[in-house]
């Protein structure tokens, strides 16, 4: 198959498929895709009859490096306490910041490895990893160093994003600009040590304004970083428009994106990364308007937003179901959003998200008869085998129940 760029609007309905096809792999790369295996010699053959074979999935928005967990906040959510109110009480991001600051680099590495292993088992072979739970120079650098260690040692391919401007720490409550200046002061060292490709900021009520975000991201762009924005997650502040203005590679969340913002997204290369798992977990009734975005020509990707507070799940397959039921996306749109579009949303469009001869052999074999099945049969893991760089790294174990019967006479 030939490589295709990101798919926007109605083109997201198009999937390149082959029935009863053969995928050949050699030296970690895809060597052949076709309808016949005649003339092909192989050391090993995997029979995929009755199964679905796809590219490895791409998760373009995660916060996988963090300390602690926040299960105690679920009771507050059940009581209807808004997330921004939890944040004001020192919970939310600030709670994780405290635990991440206290954790050693090795502990964060081991914890993140555990989560990445689980993501891999669900079919993700490439993902993004954000910092943002340090909110000080030392801890942000610690998170970025952990992400780089994971890039170098973990089977999954990782793309690192600096999200130092994730929240305002307590010590800068009265001086948010002073905090942003401190984070900007890190950029030269991050660039020299190659600790991140992208810079992100949380543009939201109670966090950073559009004006603060514009200044921050422009300075990051001048340093040679790609841009991402947590935009219009809760309130429609204009973060979507800002992403377009600055040429950001993606604008993420977009639950409150305006009609004008959506219209402008459709005219640019900025990808809308939607995170329905977060909206679901926060108990919101209003989801990002994926249907309007796609109908108007926007390029849409999907991600877990895996994090300890607002979306504690590594199960990207569950996100497929949320996308189908709450975002009203078709199966074809969902698969494009989790493969080719997701790869382009993190600058890996030419390496991941598609099965193309000459590319890395990142392949998932599913215990599913067709691609419609995964969004339909939800809450379980449909992965049979994950192949990364031509090597099997995750495989479903057959479960055998042994029942011992005894009788007494």
Tab-separated table of C-alpha atoms in Angstrom:
chain	number	residue	atom	x	y	z
A	1	UNK	CA	0.000	0.000	0.000
A	2	UNK	CA	1.148	3.534	-0.688
A	3	UNK	CA	1.556	6.067	2.069
A	4	UNK	CA	-1.298	8.531	2.498
A	5	UNK	CA	-1.302	11.827	4.350
A	6	UNK	CA	-3.724	12.684	7.145
A	7	UNK	CA	-7.355	12.247	6.225
A	8	UNK	CA	-9.727	15.152	6.700
A	9	UNK	CA	-13.489	15.481	6.585
A	10	UNK	CA	-15.264	13.057	4.275
A	11	UNK	CA	-11.949	11.396	3.374
A	12	UNK	CA	-11.974	9.904	6.880
A	13	UNK	CA	-14.599	7.496	5.528
A	14	UNK	CA	-11.952	5.898	3.306
A	15	UNK	CA	-10.014	2.850	4.532
A	16	UNK	CA	-7.456	0.959	2.474
A	17	UNK	CA	-8.301	-2.730	2.938
A	18	UNK	CA	-7.326	-6.066	1.464
A	19	UNK	CA	-9.252	-9.286	1.980
A	20	UNK	CA	-7.263	-12.491	2.576
A	21	UNK	CA	-4.001	-10.563	2.240
A	22	UNK	CA	-0.432	-11.416	3.157
A	23	UNK	CA	1.917	-9.122	5.096
A	24	UNK	CA	5.588	-10.007	4.900
A	25	UNK	CA	8.166	-8.649	7.345
A	26	UNK	CA	11.948	-8.604	7.123
A	27	UNK	CA	14.596	-6.954	9.273
A	28	UNK	CA	11.951	-5.206	11.334
A	29	UNK	CA	10.201	-3.601	8.372
A	30	UNK	CA	7.219	-4.344	6.164
A	31	UNK	CA	8.649	-6.110	3.113
A	32	UNK	CA	5.502	-7.154	1.270
A	33	UNK	CA	1.754	-6.562	1.225
A	34	UNK	CA	-0.348	-8.428	-1.291
A	35	UNK	CA	-2.963	-10.986	-2.165
A	36	UNK	CA	-0.648	-13.950	-2.673
A	37	UNK	CA	2.225	-15.579	-0.844
A	38	UNK	CA	3.601	-17.396	-3.877
A	39	UNK	CA	7.360	-17.171	-4.116
A	40	UNK	CA	7.722	-15.825	-0.580
A	41	UNK	CA	10.015	-17.678	1.785
A	42	UNK	CA	9.522	-17.174	5.506
A	43	UNK	CA	11.119	-18.426	8.694
A	44	UNK	CA	7.760	-18.281	10.451
A	45	UNK	CA	4.141	-17.936	9.397
A	46	UNK	CA	1.295	-16.572	11.517
A	47	UNK	CA	-2.112	-17.796	10.416
A	48	UNK	CA	-4.546	-14.888	10.785
A	49	UNK	CA	-7.568	-16.577	9.265
A	50	UNK	CA	-10.740	-15.119	10.765
A	51	UNK	CA	-8.805	-12.236	12.338
A	52	UNK	CA	-8.323	-8.542	11.633
A	53	UNK	CA	-4.821	-7.202	10.919
A	54	UNK	CA	-4.100	-3.480	11.220
A	55	UNK	CA	-1.259	-1.033	11.766
A	56	UNK	CA	-0.257	-0.481	15.375
A	57	UNK	CA	-2.468	2.152	16.983
A	58	UNK	CA	-1.122	5.605	17.858
A	59	UNK	CA	-2.071	7.449	21.064
A	60	UNK	CA	-1.228	11.140	20.451
A	61	UNK	CA	-2.107	12.553	23.891
A	62	UNK	CA	-1.013	10.953	27.167
A	63	UNK	CA	0.417	12.040	30.523
A	64	UNK	CA	2.074	8.720	31.251
A	65	UNK	CA	4.897	9.915	33.558
A	66	UNK	CA	3.495	10.823	36.979
A	67	UNK	CA	3.606	9.921	40.637
A	68	UNK	CA	0.776	8.549	42.775
A	69	UNK	CA	-2.886	8.245	41.830
A	70	UNK	CA	-6.120	10.100	42.595
A	71	UNK	CA	-8.812	7.521	43.299
A	72	UNK	CA	-9.924	9.566	46.331
A	73	UNK	CA	-11.249	12.273	43.978
A	74	UNK	CA	-13.902	9.967	42.543
A	75	UNK	CA	-16.174	10.674	45.519
A	76	UNK	CA	-15.937	14.407	44.794
A	77	UNK	CA	-16.833	13.791	41.166
A	78	UNK	CA	-19.823	11.711	42.274
A	79	UNK	CA	-20.981	14.649	44.365
A	80	UNK	CA	-20.831	16.834	41.281
A	81	UNK	CA	-17.886	18.958	42.379
A	82	UNK	CA	-16.512	20.625	39.199
A	83	UNK	CA	-12.928	19.822	38.260
A	84	UNK	CA	-11.863	23.455	38.498
A	85	UNK	CA	-13.197	23.549	42.079
A	86	UNK	CA	-11.186	20.428	42.933
A	87	UNK	CA	-8.164	22.202	41.495
A	88	UNK	CA	-8.787	25.269	43.673
A	89	UNK	CA	-8.834	23.001	46.745
A	90	UNK	CA	-5.318	21.784	45.988
A	91	UNK	CA	-6.516	18.592	44.370
A	92	UNK	CA	-6.456	17.693	40.730
A	93	UNK	CA	-3.174	18.431	39.019
A	94	UNK	CA	-1.674	19.912	42.174
A	95	UNK	CA	-2.175	16.660	44.070
A	96	UNK	CA	-0.255	14.742	41.412
A	97	UNK	CA	2.409	17.438	41.358
A	98	UNK	CA	3.132	16.823	45.036
A	99	UNK	CA	3.576	13.082	44.476
A	100	UNK	CA	5.610	13.519	41.307
A	101	UNK	CA	7.971	15.930	43.028
A	102	UNK	CA	8.486	13.421	45.824
A	103	UNK	CA	9.101	10.438	43.518
A	104	UNK	CA	12.551	9.386	42.371
A	105	UNK	CA	13.409	9.215	38.693
A	106	UNK	CA	13.714	5.444	38.920
A	107	UNK	CA	10.293	5.136	40.537
A	108	UNK	CA	8.698	7.261	37.818
A	109	UNK	CA	10.475	5.198	35.184
A	110	UNK	CA	9.190	1.902	36.590
A	111	UNK	CA	5.665	3.245	37.025
A	112	UNK	CA	5.508	4.690	33.515
A	113	UNK	CA	6.925	1.446	32.097
A	114	UNK	CA	4.056	-0.451	33.715
A	115	UNK	CA	1.492	1.850	32.101
A	116	UNK	CA	3.204	1.688	28.703
A	117	UNK	CA	3.233	-2.104	28.864
A	118	UNK	CA	-0.508	-2.028	29.418
A	119	UNK	CA	-1.031	0.449	26.568
A	120	UNK	CA	1.024	-1.824	24.333
A	121	UNK	CA	-1.168	-4.787	25.265
A	122	UNK	CA	-4.170	-2.822	23.935
A	123	UNK	CA	-2.533	-2.355	20.545
A	124	UNK	CA	-0.715	0.991	20.887
A	125	UNK	CA	2.763	0.921	19.352
A	126	UNK	CA	3.463	4.685	19.227
A	127	UNK	CA	2.432	7.315	21.778
A	128	UNK	CA	3.068	10.806	23.036
A	129	UNK	CA	4.249	11.459	26.610
A	130	UNK	CA	3.781	14.866	28.239
A	131	UNK	CA	5.485	16.332	31.276
A	132	UNK	CA	3.461	18.781	33.362
A	133	UNK	CA	3.313	17.265	36.829
A	134	UNK	CA	6.384	19.028	38.141
A	135	UNK	CA	5.553	22.709	37.744
A	136	UNK	CA	9.113	23.475	38.773
A	137	UNK	CA	12.384	23.202	36.899
A	138	UNK	CA	13.748	20.183	38.767
A	139	UNK	CA	10.671	17.972	38.468
A	140	UNK	CA	9.795	18.930	34.914
A	141	UNK	CA	13.340	17.989	33.907
A	142	UNK	CA	12.959	14.756	35.854
A	143	UNK	CA	9.814	13.846	33.931
A	144	UNK	CA	11.417	14.668	30.593
A	145	UNK	CA	14.490	12.592	31.452
A	146	UNK	CA	12.224	9.660	32.320
A	147	UNK	CA	10.434	10.030	28.980
A	148	UNK	CA	13.772	9.993	27.177
A	149	UNK	CA	14.876	6.858	29.050
A	150	UNK	CA	11.627	5.232	28.006
A	151	UNK	CA	12.208	6.299	24.398
A	152	UNK	CA	15.565	4.567	24.515
A	153	UNK	CA	14.552	1.387	26.348
A	154	UNK	CA	10.858	0.640	25.930
A	155	UNK	CA	9.476	-1.295	22.972
A	156	UNK	CA	6.949	1.441	22.259
A	157	UNK	CA	7.962	4.518	20.255
A	158	UNK	CA	7.479	7.663	22.343
A	159	UNK	CA	7.260	11.320	21.361
A	160	UNK	CA	7.989	13.775	24.180
A	161	UNK	CA	6.098	17.018	24.848
A	162	UNK	CA	7.036	19.674	27.415
A	163	UNK	CA	3.884	20.732	29.278
A	164	UNK	CA	5.456	22.763	32.057
A	165	UNK	CA	2.564	25.217	31.705
A	166	UNK	CA	0.003	22.663	32.861
A	167	UNK	CA	-1.254	24.549	35.910
A	168	UNK	CA	-0.206	27.380	38.218
A	169	UNK	CA	1.684	26.028	41.251
A	170	UNK	CA	0.816	27.295	44.702
A	171	UNK	CA	4.063	29.232	45.024
A	172	UNK	CA	3.178	31.275	41.914
A	173	UNK	CA	-0.525	31.717	42.600
A	174	UNK	CA	-0.166	35.503	42.580
A	175	UNK	CA	2.415	35.615	39.795
A	176	UNK	CA	1.428	33.341	36.873
A	177	UNK	CA	3.613	35.281	34.456
A	178	UNK	CA	6.603	34.718	36.700
A	179	UNK	CA	5.904	30.992	36.525
A	180	UNK	CA	5.621	31.054	32.725
A	181	UNK	CA	8.938	32.909	32.561
A	182	UNK	CA	10.513	30.158	34.682
A	183	UNK	CA	9.192	27.494	32.329
A	184	UNK	CA	10.408	29.435	29.298
A	185	UNK	CA	13.838	29.535	30.906
A	186	UNK	CA	14.006	25.744	30.535
A	187	UNK	CA	13.615	25.661	26.767
A	188	UNK	CA	17.260	26.077	25.776
A	189	UNK	CA	18.381	23.177	27.960
A	190	UNK	CA	15.471	21.003	26.806
A	191	UNK	CA	16.481	21.676	23.207
A	192	UNK	CA	20.188	20.990	23.825
A	193	UNK	CA	19.477	17.709	25.623
A	194	UNK	CA	16.786	16.727	23.090
A	195	UNK	CA	14.238	16.103	25.825
A	196	UNK	CA	11.127	17.219	23.935
A	197	UNK	CA	9.937	17.904	20.392
A	198	UNK	CA	6.791	19.813	21.281
A	199	UNK	CA	5.703	22.456	23.775
A	200	UNK	CA	2.134	22.507	25.114
A	201	UNK	CA	0.106	24.781	27.398
A	202	UNK	CA	-3.238	24.472	29.200
A	203	UNK	CA	-5.336	27.374	27.919
A	204	UNK	CA	-8.354	27.411	30.199
A	205	UNK	CA	-10.308	29.403	32.781
A	206	UNK	CA	-8.311	29.517	36.015
A	207	UNK	CA	-5.127	28.411	34.282
A	208	UNK	CA	-3.612	30.400	31.375
A	209	UNK	CA	-5.314	32.971	29.188
A	210	UNK	CA	-5.205	33.071	25.409
A	211	UNK	CA	-2.866	36.057	25.577
A	212	UNK	CA	-0.477	34.325	27.984
A	213	UNK	CA	-0.601	31.188	25.867
A	214	UNK	CA	0.119	33.069	22.656
A	215	UNK	CA	3.213	34.719	24.105
A	216	UNK	CA	4.435	31.462	25.658
A	217	UNK	CA	3.990	29.389	22.502
A	218	UNK	CA	5.470	32.015	20.200
A	219	UNK	CA	8.640	31.997	22.277
A	220	UNK	CA	8.706	28.186	22.154
A	221	UNK	CA	8.261	28.325	18.383
A	222	UNK	CA	11.213	30.715	18.108
A	223	UNK	CA	13.315	28.065	19.880
A	224	UNK	CA	12.393	25.507	17.219
A	225	UNK	CA	9.735	23.504	19.068
A	226	UNK	CA	6.535	22.222	17.519
A	227	UNK	CA	3.382	23.474	19.213
A	228	UNK	CA	0.399	21.811	20.870
A	229	UNK	CA	-2.425	23.357	22.887
A	230	UNK	CA	-4.851	22.066	25.508
A	231	UNK	CA	-7.625	24.181	24.018
A	232	UNK	CA	-11.232	24.942	24.949
A	233	UNK	CA	-11.649	21.866	27.133
A	234	UNK	CA	-14.157	23.465	29.470
A	235	UNK	CA	-14.812	27.049	28.372
A	236	UNK	CA	-14.698	28.429	24.812
A	237	UNK	CA	-11.855	30.892	25.325
A	238	UNK	CA	-10.484	30.846	21.781
A	239	UNK	CA	-7.721	28.291	22.192
A	240	UNK	CA	-8.809	26.583	18.983
A	241	UNK	CA	-8.371	29.791	17.001
A	242	UNK	CA	-5.016	30.354	18.690
A	243	UNK	CA	-3.819	26.913	17.610
A	244	UNK	CA	-4.671	27.774	14.010
A	245	UNK	CA	-3.055	31.222	14.244
A	246	UNK	CA	0.221	29.745	15.476
A	247	UNK	CA	0.279	26.738	13.150
A	248	UNK	CA	0.149	24.229	16.013
A	249	UNK	CA	0.402	20.610	14.941
A	250	UNK	CA	-2.654	19.845	17.076
A	251	UNK	CA	-5.343	21.406	19.223
A	252	UNK	CA	-6.492	18.975	21.902
A	253	UNK	CA	-9.797	18.502	23.812
A	254	UNK	CA	-11.944	21.127	21.969
A	255	UNK	CA	-15.159	20.329	23.844
A	256	UNK	CA	-15.979	24.042	23.892
A	257	UNK	CA	-14.551	24.912	20.472
A	258	UNK	CA	-16.543	27.650	18.757
A	259	UNK	CA	-18.148	27.416	15.328
A	260	UNK	CA	-15.530	29.855	14.063
A	261	UNK	CA	-12.741	27.773	15.565
A	262	UNK	CA	-14.022	24.625	13.860
A	263	UNK	CA	-14.389	26.453	10.574
A	264	UNK	CA	-10.810	27.673	10.773
A	265	UNK	CA	-9.466	24.231	11.702
A	266	UNK	CA	-10.872	22.917	8.437
A	267	UNK	CA	-8.725	25.333	6.442
A	268	UNK	CA	-5.389	24.454	8.072
A	269	UNK	CA	-3.142	21.520	8.874
A	270	UNK	CA	-3.836	21.688	12.603
A	271	UNK	CA	-5.288	18.373	13.753
A	272	UNK	CA	-8.146	18.193	16.252
A	273	UNK	CA	-7.217	15.598	18.895
A	274	UNK	CA	-10.412	14.613	20.703
A	275	UNK	CA	-10.456	12.950	24.124
A	276	UNK	CA	-13.934	11.543	24.821
A	277	UNK	CA	-12.679	9.373	27.683
A	278	UNK	CA	-11.933	12.522	29.662
A	279	UNK	CA	-15.376	13.992	29.079
A	280	UNK	CA	-16.919	10.674	30.098
A	281	UNK	CA	-14.866	10.359	33.291
A	282	UNK	CA	-15.598	13.947	34.329
A	283	UNK	CA	-19.314	13.170	34.087
A	284	UNK	CA	-20.023	15.748	31.416
A	285	UNK	CA	-22.986	15.510	29.084
A	286	UNK	CA	-21.493	17.650	26.323
A	287	UNK	CA	-18.762	16.065	24.189
A	288	UNK	CA	-16.561	17.564	21.497
A	289	UNK	CA	-18.529	18.116	18.297
A	290	UNK	CA	-16.702	15.559	16.195
A	291	UNK	CA	-19.583	15.172	13.755
A	292	UNK	CA	-19.598	18.888	12.943
A	293	UNK	CA	-15.814	18.951	12.685
A	294	UNK	CA	-15.635	16.049	10.252
A	295	UNK	CA	-18.597	17.264	8.214
A	296	UNK	CA	-16.871	20.638	7.841
A	297	UNK	CA	-13.573	19.110	6.733
A	298	UNK	CA	-11.464	18.991	9.908
A	299	UNK	CA	-8.747	16.366	10.388
A	300	UNK	CA	-9.687	14.516	13.581
A	301	UNK	CA	-7.565	12.205	15.740
A	302	UNK	CA	-8.488	10.352	18.934
A	303	UNK	CA	-6.462	9.707	22.090
A	304	UNK	CA	-6.888	8.360	25.605
A	305	UNK	CA	-5.559	11.399	27.502
A	306	UNK	CA	-4.306	8.780	29.973
A	307	UNK	CA	-3.626	10.606	33.244
A	308	UNK	CA	-4.271	10.040	36.956
A	309	UNK	CA	-7.041	12.572	37.418
A	310	UNK	CA	-9.408	13.054	34.511
A	311	UNK	CA	-8.926	9.898	32.431
A	312	UNK	CA	-7.196	7.045	34.255
A	313	UNK	CA	-7.373	4.422	31.509
A	314	UNK	CA	-4.840	2.974	29.098
A	315	UNK	CA	-7.609	1.208	27.156
A	316	UNK	CA	-7.653	2.949	23.788
A	317	UNK	CA	-10.192	0.402	22.565
A	318	UNK	CA	-12.703	1.800	25.059
A	319	UNK	CA	-12.138	5.216	23.470
A	320	UNK	CA	-13.327	3.696	20.188
A	321	UNK	CA	-16.701	2.975	21.751
A	322	UNK	CA	-16.971	6.447	23.285
A	323	UNK	CA	-16.151	7.906	19.868
A	324	UNK	CA	-18.884	5.839	18.232
A	325	UNK	CA	-21.614	6.420	20.818
A	326	UNK	CA	-20.893	9.950	22.062
A	327	UNK	CA	-18.977	11.582	19.214
A	328	UNK	CA	-21.133	9.875	16.549
A	329	UNK	CA	-18.092	8.831	14.542
A	330	UNK	CA	-18.288	5.948	12.080
A	331	UNK	CA	-15.970	2.921	12.375
A	332	UNK	CA	-13.981	4.132	9.366
A	333	UNK	CA	-13.507	7.563	10.909
A	334	UNK	CA	-12.457	6.019	14.213
A	335	UNK	CA	-9.779	3.822	12.635
A	336	UNK	CA	-8.343	6.733	10.657
A	337	UNK	CA	-8.407	8.860	13.807
A	338	UNK	CA	-6.411	6.248	15.757
A	339	UNK	CA	-3.860	5.418	13.099
A	340	UNK	CA	-2.827	7.750	10.290
A	341	UNK	CA	-4.277	10.982	11.736
A	342	UNK	CA	-3.010	10.247	15.235
A	343	UNK	CA	0.481	9.659	13.839
A	344	UNK	CA	0.485	13.001	12.036
A	345	UNK	CA	-0.732	14.698	15.235
A	346	UNK	CA	2.624	13.888	16.869
A	347	UNK	CA	4.871	14.350	13.865
A	348	UNK	CA	5.129	10.650	13.035
A	349	UNK	CA	2.929	10.533	9.959
A	350	UNK	CA	5.729	9.167	7.802
A	351	UNK	CA	6.765	6.473	10.290
A	352	UNK	CA	3.642	5.158	12.035
A	353	UNK	CA	-0.090	4.623	11.641
A	354	UNK	CA	-0.039	2.836	8.277
A	355	UNK	CA	1.136	-0.472	6.867
A	356	UNK	CA	3.505	0.567	4.088
A	357	UNK	CA	6.345	-1.392	2.501
A	358	UNK	CA	9.636	-0.103	3.860
A	359	UNK	CA	8.215	1.221	7.114
A	360	UNK	CA	8.560	-0.273	10.573
A	361	UNK	CA	6.599	-3.479	10.901
A	362	UNK	CA	4.219	-2.312	13.655
A	363	UNK	CA	1.255	-4.650	13.322
A	364	UNK	CA	-1.688	-5.702	15.493
A	365	UNK	CA	-3.600	-8.942	15.013
A	366	UNK	CA	-7.087	-8.755	16.515
A	367	UNK	CA	-9.483	-11.447	17.679
A	368	UNK	CA	-12.183	-9.750	15.631
A	369	UNK	CA	-13.839	-10.727	12.337
A	370	UNK	CA	-13.831	-7.176	10.947
A	371	UNK	CA	-13.027	-3.556	11.829
A	372	UNK	CA	-16.630	-2.789	12.843
A	373	UNK	CA	-16.373	-5.216	15.739
A	374	UNK	CA	-14.072	-3.320	18.102
A	375	UNK	CA	-16.242	-0.242	18.761
A	376	UNK	CA	-19.261	-2.561	19.083
A	377	UNK	CA	-17.931	-5.108	21.599
A	378	UNK	CA	-16.671	-2.782	24.298
A	379	UNK	CA	-14.829	-3.009	27.580
A	380	UNK	CA	-12.565	-5.943	26.703
A	381	UNK	CA	-9.184	-6.339	25.033
A	382	UNK	CA	-9.487	-7.706	21.501
A	383	UNK	CA	-5.743	-7.890	20.838
A	384	UNK	CA	-4.397	-11.286	19.890
A	385	UNK	CA	-0.822	-10.294	19.005
A	386	UNK	CA	1.208	-7.064	18.927
A	387	UNK	CA	4.216	-6.963	16.595
A	388	UNK	CA	6.703	-4.104	17.002
A	389	UNK	CA	9.538	-3.683	14.503
A	390	UNK	CA	8.758	-7.144	13.172
A	391	UNK	CA	9.007	-8.815	16.577
A	392	UNK	CA	6.161	-10.250	18.646
A	393	UNK	CA	6.130	-8.358	21.928
A	394	UNK	CA	2.645	-9.038	23.265
A	395	UNK	CA	0.415	-12.052	22.738
A	396	UNK	CA	-2.859	-13.114	24.270
A	397	UNK	CA	-2.573	-16.173	26.434
A	398	UNK	CA	-5.162	-18.901	25.989
A	399	UNK	CA	-7.089	-19.320	29.208
A	400	UNK	CA	-7.654	-22.895	30.266
A	401	UNK	CA	-9.907	-23.557	33.197
A	402	UNK	CA	-9.053	-26.744	35.009
A	403	UNK	CA	-11.802	-28.079	37.201
A	404	UNK	CA	-10.917	-30.781	39.702
A	405	UNK	CA	-13.782	-32.994	40.696
A	406	UNK	CA	-13.705	-35.312	43.644
A	407	UNK	CA	-16.359	-37.522	45.151
A	408	UNK	CA	-16.704	-39.395	48.308
A	409	UNK	CA	-18.451	-42.715	48.503
